[in-house]
Coordinates of C-alpha atoms (C1' of nucleotides) in Angstrom, one line a residue:
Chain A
X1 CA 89.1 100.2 54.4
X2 CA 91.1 98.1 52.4
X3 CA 93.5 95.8 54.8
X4 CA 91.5 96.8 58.1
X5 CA 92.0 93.8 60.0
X6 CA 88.8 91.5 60.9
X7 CA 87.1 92.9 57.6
X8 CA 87.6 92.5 53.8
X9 CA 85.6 93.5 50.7
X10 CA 84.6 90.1 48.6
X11 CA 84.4 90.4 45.3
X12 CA 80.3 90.0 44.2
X13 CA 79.5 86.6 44.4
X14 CA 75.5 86.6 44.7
X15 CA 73.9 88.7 41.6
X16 CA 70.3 89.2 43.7
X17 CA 68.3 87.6 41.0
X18 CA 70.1 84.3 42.3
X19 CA 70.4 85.3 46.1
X20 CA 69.9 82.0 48.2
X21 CA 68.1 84.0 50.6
X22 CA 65.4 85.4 48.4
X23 CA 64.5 81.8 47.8
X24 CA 63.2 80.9 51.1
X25 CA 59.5 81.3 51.2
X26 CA 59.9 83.6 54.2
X27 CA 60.5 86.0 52.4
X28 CA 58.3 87.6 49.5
X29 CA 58.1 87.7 46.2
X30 CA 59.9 91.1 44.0
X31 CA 59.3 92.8 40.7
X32 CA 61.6 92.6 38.2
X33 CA 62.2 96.0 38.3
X34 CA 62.3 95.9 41.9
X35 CA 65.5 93.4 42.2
X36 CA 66.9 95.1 39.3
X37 CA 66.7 98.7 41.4
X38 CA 67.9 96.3 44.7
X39 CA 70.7 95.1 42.7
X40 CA 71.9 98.4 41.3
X41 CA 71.8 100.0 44.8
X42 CA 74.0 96.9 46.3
X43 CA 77.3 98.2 45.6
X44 CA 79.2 95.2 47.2
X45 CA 79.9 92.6 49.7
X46 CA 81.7 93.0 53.3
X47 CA 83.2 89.9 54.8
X48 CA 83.4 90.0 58.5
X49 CA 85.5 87.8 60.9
X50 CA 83.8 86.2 64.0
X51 CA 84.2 88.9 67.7
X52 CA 84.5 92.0 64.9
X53 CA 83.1 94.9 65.3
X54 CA 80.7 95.8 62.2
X55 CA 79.5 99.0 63.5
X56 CA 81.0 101.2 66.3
X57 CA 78.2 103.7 69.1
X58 CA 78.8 107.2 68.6
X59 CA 80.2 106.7 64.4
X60 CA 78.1 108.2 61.7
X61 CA 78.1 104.9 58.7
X62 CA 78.0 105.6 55.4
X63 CA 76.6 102.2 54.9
X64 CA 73.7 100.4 55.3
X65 CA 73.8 96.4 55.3
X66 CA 71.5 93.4 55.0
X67 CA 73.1 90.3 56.0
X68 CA 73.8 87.5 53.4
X69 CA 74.5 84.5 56.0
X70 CA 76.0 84.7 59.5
X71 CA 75.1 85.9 63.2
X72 CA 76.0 88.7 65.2
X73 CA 73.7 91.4 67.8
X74 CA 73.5 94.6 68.7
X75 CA 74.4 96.1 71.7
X76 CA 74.8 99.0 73.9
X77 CA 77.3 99.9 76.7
X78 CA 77.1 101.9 80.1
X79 CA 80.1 104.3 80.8
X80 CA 81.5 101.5 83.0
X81 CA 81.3 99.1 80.8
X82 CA 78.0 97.0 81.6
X83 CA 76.9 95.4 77.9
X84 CA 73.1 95.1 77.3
X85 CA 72.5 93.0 74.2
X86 CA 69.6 94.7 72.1
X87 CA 68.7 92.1 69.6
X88 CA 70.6 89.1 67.7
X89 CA 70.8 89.6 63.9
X90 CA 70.6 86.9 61.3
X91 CA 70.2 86.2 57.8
X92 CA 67.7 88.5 55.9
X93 CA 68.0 91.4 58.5
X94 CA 69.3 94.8 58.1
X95 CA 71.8 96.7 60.2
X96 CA 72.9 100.5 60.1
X97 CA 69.1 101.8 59.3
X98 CA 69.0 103.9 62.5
X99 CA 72.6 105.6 62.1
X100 CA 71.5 106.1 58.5
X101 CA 68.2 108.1 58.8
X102 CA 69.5 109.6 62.6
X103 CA 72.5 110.2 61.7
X104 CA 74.9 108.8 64.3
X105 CA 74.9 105.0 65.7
X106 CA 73.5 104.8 68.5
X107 CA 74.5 101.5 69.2
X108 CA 77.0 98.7 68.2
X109 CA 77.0 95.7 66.2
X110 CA 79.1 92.7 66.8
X111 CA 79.6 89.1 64.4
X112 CA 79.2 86.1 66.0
X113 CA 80.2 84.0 63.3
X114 CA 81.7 85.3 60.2
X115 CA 79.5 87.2 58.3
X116 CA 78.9 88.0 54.9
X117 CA 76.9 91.7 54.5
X118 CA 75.3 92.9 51.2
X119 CA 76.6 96.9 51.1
X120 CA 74.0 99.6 50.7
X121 CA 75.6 103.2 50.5
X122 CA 73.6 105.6 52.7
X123 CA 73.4 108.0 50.2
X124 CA 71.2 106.3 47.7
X125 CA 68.6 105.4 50.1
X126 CA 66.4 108.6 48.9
X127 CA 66.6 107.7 45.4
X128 CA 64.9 104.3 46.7
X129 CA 62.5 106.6 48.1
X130 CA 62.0 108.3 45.5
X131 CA 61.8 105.5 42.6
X132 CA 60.3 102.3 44.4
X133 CA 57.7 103.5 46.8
X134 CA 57.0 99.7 47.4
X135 CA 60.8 99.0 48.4
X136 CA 60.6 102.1 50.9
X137 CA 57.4 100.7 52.4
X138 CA 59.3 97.5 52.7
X139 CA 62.1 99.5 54.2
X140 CA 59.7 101.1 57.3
X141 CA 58.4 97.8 57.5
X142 CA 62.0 96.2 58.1
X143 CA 62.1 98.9 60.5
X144 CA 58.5 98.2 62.7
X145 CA 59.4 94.5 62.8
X146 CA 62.8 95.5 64.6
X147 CA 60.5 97.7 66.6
X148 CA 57.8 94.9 67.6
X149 CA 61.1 92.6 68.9
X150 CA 62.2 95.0 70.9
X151 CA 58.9 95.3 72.1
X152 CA 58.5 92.0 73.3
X153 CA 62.2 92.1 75.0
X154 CA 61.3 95.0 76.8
X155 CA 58.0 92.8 78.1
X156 CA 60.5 90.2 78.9
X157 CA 63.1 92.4 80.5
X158 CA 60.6 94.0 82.7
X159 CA 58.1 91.4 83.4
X160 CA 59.2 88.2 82.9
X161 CA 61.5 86.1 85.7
X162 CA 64.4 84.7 85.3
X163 CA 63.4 81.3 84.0
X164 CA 60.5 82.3 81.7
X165 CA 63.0 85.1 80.6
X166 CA 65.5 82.9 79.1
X167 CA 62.5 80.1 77.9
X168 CA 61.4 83.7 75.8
X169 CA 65.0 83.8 74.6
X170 CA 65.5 80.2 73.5
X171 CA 62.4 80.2 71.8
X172 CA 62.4 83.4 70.5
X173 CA 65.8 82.6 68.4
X174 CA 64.2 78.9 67.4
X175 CA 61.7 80.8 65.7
X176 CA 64.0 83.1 64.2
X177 CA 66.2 80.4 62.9
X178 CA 63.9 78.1 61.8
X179 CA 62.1 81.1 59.3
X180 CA 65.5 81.6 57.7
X181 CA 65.9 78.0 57.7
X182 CA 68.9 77.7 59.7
X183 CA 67.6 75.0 61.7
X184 CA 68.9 71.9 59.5
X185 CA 70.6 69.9 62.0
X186 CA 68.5 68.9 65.0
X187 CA 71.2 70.0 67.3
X188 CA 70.8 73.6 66.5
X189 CA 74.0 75.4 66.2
X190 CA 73.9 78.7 68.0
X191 CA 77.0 80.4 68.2
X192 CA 76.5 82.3 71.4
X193 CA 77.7 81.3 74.6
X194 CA 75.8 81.8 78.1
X195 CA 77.9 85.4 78.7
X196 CA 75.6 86.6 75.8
X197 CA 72.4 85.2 77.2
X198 CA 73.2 86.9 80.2
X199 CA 73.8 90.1 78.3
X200 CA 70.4 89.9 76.8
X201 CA 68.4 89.1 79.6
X202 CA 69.7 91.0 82.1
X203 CA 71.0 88.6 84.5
X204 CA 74.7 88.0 86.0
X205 CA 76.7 85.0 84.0
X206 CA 76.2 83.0 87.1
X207 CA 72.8 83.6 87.8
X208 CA 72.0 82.7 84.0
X209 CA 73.9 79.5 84.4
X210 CA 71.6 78.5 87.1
X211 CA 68.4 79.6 85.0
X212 CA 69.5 77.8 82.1
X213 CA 70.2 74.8 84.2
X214 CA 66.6 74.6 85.6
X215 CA 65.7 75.0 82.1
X216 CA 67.7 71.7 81.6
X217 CA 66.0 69.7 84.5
X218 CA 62.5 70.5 83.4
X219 CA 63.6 68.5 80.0
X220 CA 63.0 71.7 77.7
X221 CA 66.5 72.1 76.7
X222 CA 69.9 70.9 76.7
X223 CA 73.2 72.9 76.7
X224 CA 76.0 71.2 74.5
X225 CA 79.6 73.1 73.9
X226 CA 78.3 76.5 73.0
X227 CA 74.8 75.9 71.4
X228 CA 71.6 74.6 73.3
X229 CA 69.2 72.1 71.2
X230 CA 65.7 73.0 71.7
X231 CA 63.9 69.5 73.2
X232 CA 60.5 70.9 73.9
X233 CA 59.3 73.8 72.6
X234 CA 55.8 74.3 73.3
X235 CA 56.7 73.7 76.7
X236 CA 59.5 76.7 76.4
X237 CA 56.7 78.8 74.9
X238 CA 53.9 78.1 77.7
X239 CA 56.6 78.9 80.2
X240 CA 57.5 82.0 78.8
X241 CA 53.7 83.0 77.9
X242 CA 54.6 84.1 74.4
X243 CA 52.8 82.9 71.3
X244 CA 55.3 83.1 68.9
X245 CA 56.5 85.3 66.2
X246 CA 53.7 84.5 63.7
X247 CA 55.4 86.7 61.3
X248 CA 54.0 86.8 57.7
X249 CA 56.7 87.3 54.5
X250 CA 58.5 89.8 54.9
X251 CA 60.7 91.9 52.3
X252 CA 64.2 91.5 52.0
X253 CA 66.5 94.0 50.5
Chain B
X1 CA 32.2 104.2 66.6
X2 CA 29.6 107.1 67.7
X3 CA 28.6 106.6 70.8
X4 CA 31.9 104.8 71.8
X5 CA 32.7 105.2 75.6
X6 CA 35.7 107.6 75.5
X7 CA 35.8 108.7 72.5
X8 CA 34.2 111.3 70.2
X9 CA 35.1 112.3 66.7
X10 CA 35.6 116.5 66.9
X11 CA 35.3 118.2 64.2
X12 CA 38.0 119.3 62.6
X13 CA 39.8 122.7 64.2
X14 CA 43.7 122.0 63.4
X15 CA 43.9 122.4 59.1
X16 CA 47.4 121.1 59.0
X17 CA 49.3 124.6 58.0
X18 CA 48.2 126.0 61.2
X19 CA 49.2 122.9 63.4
X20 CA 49.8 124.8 67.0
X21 CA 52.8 121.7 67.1
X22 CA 54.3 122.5 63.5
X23 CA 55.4 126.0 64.8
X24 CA 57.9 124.6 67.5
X25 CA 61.3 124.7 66.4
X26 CA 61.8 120.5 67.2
X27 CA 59.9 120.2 63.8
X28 CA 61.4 120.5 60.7
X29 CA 59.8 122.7 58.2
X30 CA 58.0 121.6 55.4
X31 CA 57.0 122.1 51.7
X32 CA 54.0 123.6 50.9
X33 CA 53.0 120.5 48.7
X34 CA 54.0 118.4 51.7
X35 CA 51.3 120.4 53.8
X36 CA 49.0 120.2 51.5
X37 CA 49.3 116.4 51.2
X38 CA 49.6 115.7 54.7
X39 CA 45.8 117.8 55.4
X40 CA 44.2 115.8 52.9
X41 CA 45.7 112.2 54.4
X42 CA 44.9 113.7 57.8
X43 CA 40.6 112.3 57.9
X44 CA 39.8 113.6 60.9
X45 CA 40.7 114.2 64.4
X46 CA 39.6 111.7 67.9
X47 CA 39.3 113.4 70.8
X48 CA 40.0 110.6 73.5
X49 CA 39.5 110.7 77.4
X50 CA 41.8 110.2 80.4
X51 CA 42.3 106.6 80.9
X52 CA 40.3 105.1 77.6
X53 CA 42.2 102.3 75.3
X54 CA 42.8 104.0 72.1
X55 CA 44.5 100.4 70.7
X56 CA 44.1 97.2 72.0
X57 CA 46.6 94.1 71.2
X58 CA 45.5 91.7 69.2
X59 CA 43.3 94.2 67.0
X60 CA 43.5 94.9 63.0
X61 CA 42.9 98.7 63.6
X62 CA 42.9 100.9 60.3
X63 CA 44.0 103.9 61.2
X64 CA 47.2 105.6 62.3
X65 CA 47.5 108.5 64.5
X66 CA 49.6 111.5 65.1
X67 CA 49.1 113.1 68.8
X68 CA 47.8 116.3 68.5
X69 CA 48.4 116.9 72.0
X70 CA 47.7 115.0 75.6
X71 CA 50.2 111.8 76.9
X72 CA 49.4 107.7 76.7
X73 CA 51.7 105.2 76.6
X74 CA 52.4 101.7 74.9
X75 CA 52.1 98.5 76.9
X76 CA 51.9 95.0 76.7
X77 CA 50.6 92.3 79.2
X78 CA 51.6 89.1 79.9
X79 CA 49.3 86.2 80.1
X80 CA 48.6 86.5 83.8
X81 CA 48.5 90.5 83.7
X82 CA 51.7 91.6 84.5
X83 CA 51.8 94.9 82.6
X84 CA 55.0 96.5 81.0
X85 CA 55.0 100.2 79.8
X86 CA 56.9 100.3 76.4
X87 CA 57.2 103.9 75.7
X88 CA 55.7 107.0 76.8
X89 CA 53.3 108.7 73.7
X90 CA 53.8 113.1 73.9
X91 CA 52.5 115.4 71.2
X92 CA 54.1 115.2 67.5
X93 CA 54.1 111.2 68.2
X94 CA 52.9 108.9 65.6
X95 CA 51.1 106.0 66.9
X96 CA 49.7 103.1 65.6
X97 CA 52.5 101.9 63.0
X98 CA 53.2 98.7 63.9
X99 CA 49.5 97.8 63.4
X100 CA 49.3 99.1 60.0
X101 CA 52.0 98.1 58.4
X102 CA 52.3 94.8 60.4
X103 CA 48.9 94.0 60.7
X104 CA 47.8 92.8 64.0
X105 CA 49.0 95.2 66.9
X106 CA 51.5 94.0 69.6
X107 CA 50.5 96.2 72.1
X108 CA 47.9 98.5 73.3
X109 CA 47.9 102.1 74.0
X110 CA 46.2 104.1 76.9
X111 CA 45.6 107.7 77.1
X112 CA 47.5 109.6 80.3
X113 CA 45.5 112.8 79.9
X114 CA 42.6 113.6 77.5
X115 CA 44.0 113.5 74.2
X116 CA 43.4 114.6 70.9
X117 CA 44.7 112.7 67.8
X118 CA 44.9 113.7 63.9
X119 CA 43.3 110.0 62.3
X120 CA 44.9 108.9 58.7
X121 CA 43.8 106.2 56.7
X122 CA 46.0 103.0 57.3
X123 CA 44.9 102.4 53.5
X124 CA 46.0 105.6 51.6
X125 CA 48.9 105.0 53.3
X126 CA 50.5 103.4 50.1
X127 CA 49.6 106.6 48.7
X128 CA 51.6 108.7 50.5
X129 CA 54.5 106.7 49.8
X130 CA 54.0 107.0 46.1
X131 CA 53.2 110.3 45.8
X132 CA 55.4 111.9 48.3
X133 CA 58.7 110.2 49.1
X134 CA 60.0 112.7 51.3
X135 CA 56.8 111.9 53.4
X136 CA 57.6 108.4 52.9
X137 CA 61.3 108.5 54.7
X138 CA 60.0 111.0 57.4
X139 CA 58.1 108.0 58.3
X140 CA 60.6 105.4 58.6
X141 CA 62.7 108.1 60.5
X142 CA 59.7 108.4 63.0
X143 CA 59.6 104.8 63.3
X144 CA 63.3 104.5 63.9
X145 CA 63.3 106.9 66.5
X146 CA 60.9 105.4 68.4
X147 CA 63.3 102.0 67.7
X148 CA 65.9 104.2 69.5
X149 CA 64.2 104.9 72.1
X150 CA 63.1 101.0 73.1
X151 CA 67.2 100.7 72.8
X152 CA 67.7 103.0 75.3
X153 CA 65.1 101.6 77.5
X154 CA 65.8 98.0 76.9
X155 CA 69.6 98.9 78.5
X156 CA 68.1 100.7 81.4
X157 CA 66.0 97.3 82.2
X158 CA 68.7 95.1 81.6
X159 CA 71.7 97.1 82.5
X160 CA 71.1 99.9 85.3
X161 CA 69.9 99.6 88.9
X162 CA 66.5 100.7 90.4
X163 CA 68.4 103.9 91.4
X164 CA 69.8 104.4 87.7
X165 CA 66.4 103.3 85.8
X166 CA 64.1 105.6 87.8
X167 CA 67.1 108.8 87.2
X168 CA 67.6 107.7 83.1
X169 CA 63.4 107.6 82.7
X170 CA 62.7 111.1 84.7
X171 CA 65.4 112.7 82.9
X172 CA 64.3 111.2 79.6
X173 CA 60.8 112.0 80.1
X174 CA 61.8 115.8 80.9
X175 CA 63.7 115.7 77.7
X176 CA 61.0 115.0 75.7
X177 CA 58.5 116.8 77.3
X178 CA 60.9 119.7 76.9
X179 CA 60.9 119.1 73.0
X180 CA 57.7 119.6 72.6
X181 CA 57.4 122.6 74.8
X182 CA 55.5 121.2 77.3
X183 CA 57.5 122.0 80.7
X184 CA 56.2 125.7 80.4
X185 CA 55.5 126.2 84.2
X186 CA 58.1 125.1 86.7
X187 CA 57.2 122.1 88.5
X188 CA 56.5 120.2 85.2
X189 CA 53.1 118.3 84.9
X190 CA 53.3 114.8 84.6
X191 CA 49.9 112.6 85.0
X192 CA 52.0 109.6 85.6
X193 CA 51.5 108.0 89.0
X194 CA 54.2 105.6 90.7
X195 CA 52.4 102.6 89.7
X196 CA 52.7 103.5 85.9
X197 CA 56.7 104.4 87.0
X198 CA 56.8 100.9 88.3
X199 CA 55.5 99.3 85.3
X200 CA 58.1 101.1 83.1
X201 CA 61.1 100.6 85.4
X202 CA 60.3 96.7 85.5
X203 CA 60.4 97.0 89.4
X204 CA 57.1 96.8 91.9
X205 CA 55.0 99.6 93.0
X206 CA 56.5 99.5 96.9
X207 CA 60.0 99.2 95.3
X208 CA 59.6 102.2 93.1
X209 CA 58.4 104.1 96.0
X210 CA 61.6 103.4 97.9
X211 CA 63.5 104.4 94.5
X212 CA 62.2 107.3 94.1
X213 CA 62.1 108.6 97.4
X214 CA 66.4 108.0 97.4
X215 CA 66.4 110.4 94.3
X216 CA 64.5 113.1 96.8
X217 CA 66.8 112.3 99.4
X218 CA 69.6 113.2 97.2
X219 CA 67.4 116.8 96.0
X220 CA 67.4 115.2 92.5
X221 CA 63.8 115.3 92.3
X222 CA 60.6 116.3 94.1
X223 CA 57.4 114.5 93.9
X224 CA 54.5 116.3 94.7
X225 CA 50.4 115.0 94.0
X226 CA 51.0 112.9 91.1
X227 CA 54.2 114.9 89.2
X228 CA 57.7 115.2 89.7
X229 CA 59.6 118.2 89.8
X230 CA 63.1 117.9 88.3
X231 CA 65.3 119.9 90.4
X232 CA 69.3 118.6 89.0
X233 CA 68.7 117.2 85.6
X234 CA 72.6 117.2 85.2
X235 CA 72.6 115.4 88.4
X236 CA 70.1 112.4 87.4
X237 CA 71.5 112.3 83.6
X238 CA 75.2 111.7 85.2
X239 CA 73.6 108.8 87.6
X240 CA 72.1 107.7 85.0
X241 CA 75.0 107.5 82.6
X242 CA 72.7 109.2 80.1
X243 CA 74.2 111.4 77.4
X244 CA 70.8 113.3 76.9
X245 CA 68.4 112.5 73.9
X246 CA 70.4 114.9 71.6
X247 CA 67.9 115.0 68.5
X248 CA 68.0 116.9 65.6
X249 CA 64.4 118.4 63.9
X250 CA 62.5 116.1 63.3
X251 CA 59.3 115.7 60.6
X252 CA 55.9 116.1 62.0
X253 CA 53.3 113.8 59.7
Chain C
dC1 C1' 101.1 69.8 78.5
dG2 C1' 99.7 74.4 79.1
dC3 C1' 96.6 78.2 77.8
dG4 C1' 92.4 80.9 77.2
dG5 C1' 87.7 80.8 77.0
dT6 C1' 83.6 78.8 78.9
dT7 C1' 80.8 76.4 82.2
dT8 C1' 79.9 75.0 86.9
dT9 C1' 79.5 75.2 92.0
dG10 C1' 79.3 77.2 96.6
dA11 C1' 78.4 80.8 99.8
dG12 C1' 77.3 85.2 101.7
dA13 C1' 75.4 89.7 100.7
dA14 C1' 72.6 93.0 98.3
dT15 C1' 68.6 94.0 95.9
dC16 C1' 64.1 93.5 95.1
dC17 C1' 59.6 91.3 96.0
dT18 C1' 55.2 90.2 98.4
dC19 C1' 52.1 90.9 102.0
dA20 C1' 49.8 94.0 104.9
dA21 C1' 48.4 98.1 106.8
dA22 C1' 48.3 102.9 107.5
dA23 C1' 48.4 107.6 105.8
dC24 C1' 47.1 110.9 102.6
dC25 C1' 44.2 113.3 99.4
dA26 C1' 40.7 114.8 96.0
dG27 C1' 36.2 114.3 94.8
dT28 C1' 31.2 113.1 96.0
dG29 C1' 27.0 113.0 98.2
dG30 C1' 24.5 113.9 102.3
Chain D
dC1 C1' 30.7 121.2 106.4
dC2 C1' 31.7 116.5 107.0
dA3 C1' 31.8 111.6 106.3
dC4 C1' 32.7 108.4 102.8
dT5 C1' 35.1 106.5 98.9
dG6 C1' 38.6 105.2 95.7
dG7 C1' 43.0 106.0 94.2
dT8 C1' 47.7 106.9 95.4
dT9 C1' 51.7 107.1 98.4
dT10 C1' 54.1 105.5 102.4
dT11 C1' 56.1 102.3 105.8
dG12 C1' 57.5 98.0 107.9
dA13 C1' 59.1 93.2 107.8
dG14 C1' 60.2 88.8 106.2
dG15 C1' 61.3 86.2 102.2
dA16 C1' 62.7 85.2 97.4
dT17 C1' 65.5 86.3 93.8
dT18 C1' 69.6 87.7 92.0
dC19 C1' 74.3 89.5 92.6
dT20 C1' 79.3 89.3 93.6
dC21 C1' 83.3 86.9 94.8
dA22 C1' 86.1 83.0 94.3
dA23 C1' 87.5 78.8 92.8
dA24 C1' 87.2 74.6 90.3
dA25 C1' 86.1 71.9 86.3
dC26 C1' 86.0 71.4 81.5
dC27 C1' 87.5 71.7 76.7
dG28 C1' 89.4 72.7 72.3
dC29 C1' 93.8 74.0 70.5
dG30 C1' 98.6 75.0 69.7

DNA sequence: CGCGGTTTTGAGAATCCTCAAAACCAGTGG
DNA sequence: CCACTGGTTTTGAGGATTCTCAAAACCGCG
């Protein structure tokens, strides 16, 4: 891998008893032993340039990841090329746990920004089975929280117009951000342009200009180079008719 | 519960080793200590009817539930009582999760046909983990199946036409109906109406009608009294763009 | 200044929706 | 046996949404 462009092995800068992640209050509290066992099983970090590719459809990874800091999403394609964009990934989440208990991806993952990914080697994941019981249940629950956002995409996707579709999606990644505090600066910077936001909600480039315009005129939002700023979000929410992600702490790994 | 409209606590008839579902070849085989285990988690079985709520959004339910056999499906509503279908729920299915390891469920689930449902103890849950660790990673595999799934239906919605949707979903359905043995007789049985199509496809009743009626017109399919008969399956996977569900055996909890 | 990527605008066309009514069908009770 | 009922499927028609095509505007960067 070494010298593959667009990616490069760091040395280890973050031992996990110091991870700046594990400090948020988002996530919850470990054993000793636990972030020992965590520690022992992280054999490295990846380093990933912004547009890479991190995982490829159709590969079978012998890794599994948890991102350190950075954004990227996952995505499928159609034969001819048509992108749907599954689910945007950010600090604290893991990537590569379907193509590691399935065996081959099934979809692709894509950096944003660069990215910095704690490395898991697939082949030690039973012997986290088998030692911490309470890191495996972590690991399914990981697992059913990807599940319930997919969920709730779906809903949107199916149900949900155009305009209350893309209110979902703003607010949807505010609330994301803001539990991984990423949300410092009040213009919050989200690297994504309106071709991805058209790749998640279904819609046509054009047609999601248009939506996220209207979005603008009601005063919810505004759109500034690349990045929106969130101006009213209860107002996004109502539109949308979601009640947020009331997620409690959550495990990272 | 006794005495709850639509549902009824049988007594027990399935012990685990002789599980009419474990002898199909989709399931992988287990240890004997597995078994055993897996009889003593299993408390009971619920024999639901046609149409009854077996989880409802918004509820703390304690138990989780493998489908013994029958069909249901996941759904969520919005606010105003749209209705999305998430996923369809066929025999050797684990429902219920979400709820227990999240906490509050996202999304309710509906019984198709009379069902009948092995019940497990959301709290000796932990137990299995520690105990049996092999148990313990057949259920995050189960759980990212199912997240594999919502991938592949979260590109139809976003990504394929009406045409293409209704094609991927009939020829995904007969997939997994075919898994579990249950396209036996020719014209298969499905107790899915068009209005239940509709709400999975993300498209209206009338719509769906017009849909589906262009897939007879092309002798893909035939609907007859509430059912579908799939007469090309190569024909609607290659509309589709589908590459089939390809799955290897899988564990049966 | 020119270039590539992104956003914006306009316009006609295709898709999909809603409304409304009819047809169909299985089950129920008279 | 037949009429009635409720659920499902079918059809038609006009309208709203969303798409495609095409071009312009904008913007950071070399």
């Amino acid at each position: 891998m070494a010298g593959h462009p667009g990616r490069r092995f760091a040395t280890r800068q973050y031992p996990c008893e110091k991870c700046p992640l594990r400090a948020l209050d988002t996530f919850r509290d470990f054993e000793k032993q636990e972030l020992e066992f965590v520690s022992e099983f992280k054999t490295g970090e990846l380093a990933v340039d912004k547009g890479s590719t991190v995982l490829v459809e159709g590969n079978h990874s012998a890794h599994l990841y948890t991102v350190l800091s950075g954004w990227g999403f996952r995505y499928k394609l159609l034969p001819d090329g048509r992108r749907q964009i599954l689910n945007f990934i950010m600090p604290g989440d893991m990537i590569g746990l379907q193509g590691s208990l399935l065996g081959e991806m099934q979809h692709s993952v894509e950096a944003l920004s660069p990215m910095l990914l704690c490395v898991f080697e697939r082949e030690n994941l039973f012997e986290l089975y088998r030692k911490h019981p309470g890191l495996a249940f972590d690991i399914t629950w990981i697992g059913s929280r990807e599940e319930r956002m997919l969920d709730e995409n779906l809903l949107s996707l199916g149900r949900r117009t155009a305009l209350e579709r893309a209110a979902y999606l703003l607010a949807f990644i505010h609330g994301r951000m803001e539990s991984v505090g990423l949300n410092t600066g009040k213009p919050v910077e989200v690297p994504i342009s309106q071709q991805h936001i058209a790749d998640t909600l279904g819609l046509s480039l054009v047609h999601t200009n248009k939506t996220i315009r209207k979005l603008s005129d009601r005063k919810l939002i505004t759109w500034r180079d690349r990045g929106c700023e969130i101006i009213d979000l209860s107002g996004l929410m109502h539109l949308a008719g979601w009640e947020g992600l009331n997620e409690s702490r959550r495990p990272l790994i």
